[in-house]
Amino acid sequence: MGGYGAYVWTCYALGAGVLVVCEWRARLRHRRVYREIEVRIKALGDNQ
C-alpha cells in the first residue's frame, strides 16, 4: 500500500465502527418505539 497501510486500515476500522454503532442505535430505537406502541395499544384496550 505504499506506506499508507496504517491510514487505510484505520479508515476501514473507523468506517466499520460507525456502521456497528449505527446498527446498534437503530435496534435500540426500534425496541423503544415498539414498547411505546405496545403501551399505547394496551391503554386503548383498557379504555374500552
Coordinates of C-alpha atoms in Angstrom, one line a residue:
M1 CA 0.0 0.0 0.0
G2 CA 3.0 2.2 -0.5
G3 CA 3.4 3.1 3.2
Y4 CA -0.2 4.2 3.7
G5 CA -1.4 0.9 5.1
A6 CA -1.8 2.2 8.6
Y7 CA -4.1 5.0 7.3
V8 CA -6.1 2.8 5.0
W9 CA -6.8 0.1 7.7
T10 CA -7.5 2.8 10.3
C11 CA -10.2 4.2 7.9
Y12 CA -11.6 0.8 7.3
A13 CA -11.8 0.2 11.1
L14 CA -13.4 3.6 11.8
G15 CA -15.9 3.0 9.0
A16 CA -16.8 -0.4 10.3
G17 CA -17.1 1.0 13.8
V18 CA -19.5 3.7 12.6
L19 CA -21.7 1.1 10.9
V20 CA -21.8 -1.0 14.0
V21 CA -22.8 1.9 16.2
C22 CA -25.5 3.0 13.7
E23 CA -26.9 -0.5 13.6
W24 CA -26.9 -0.8 17.4
R25 CA -28.6 2.6 17.9
A26 CA -31.2 1.7 15.3
R27 CA -32.0 -1.5 17.1
L28 CA -32.3 0.3 20.5
R29 CA -34.6 2.9 18.9
H30 CA -36.7 0.2 17.3
R31 CA -37.2 -1.6 20.6
R32 CA -38.1 1.7 22.4
V33 CA -40.7 2.6 19.8
Y34 CA -42.1 -0.9 19.7
R35 CA -42.5 -0.8 23.5
E36 CA -44.2 2.6 23.3
I37 CA -46.7 1.3 20.7
E38 CA -47.5 -1.7 22.9
V39 CA -48.2 0.6 25.8
R40 CA -50.5 2.8 23.7
I41 CA -52.4 -0.2 22.3
K42 CA -52.8 -1.6 25.8
A43 CA -54.1 1.8 27.1
L44 CA -56.6 1.9 24.2
G45 CA -57.8 -1.6 25.1
D46 CA -58.2 -0.7 28.8
N47 CA -60.3 2.4 28.0
Q48 CA -62.9 0.4 26.2

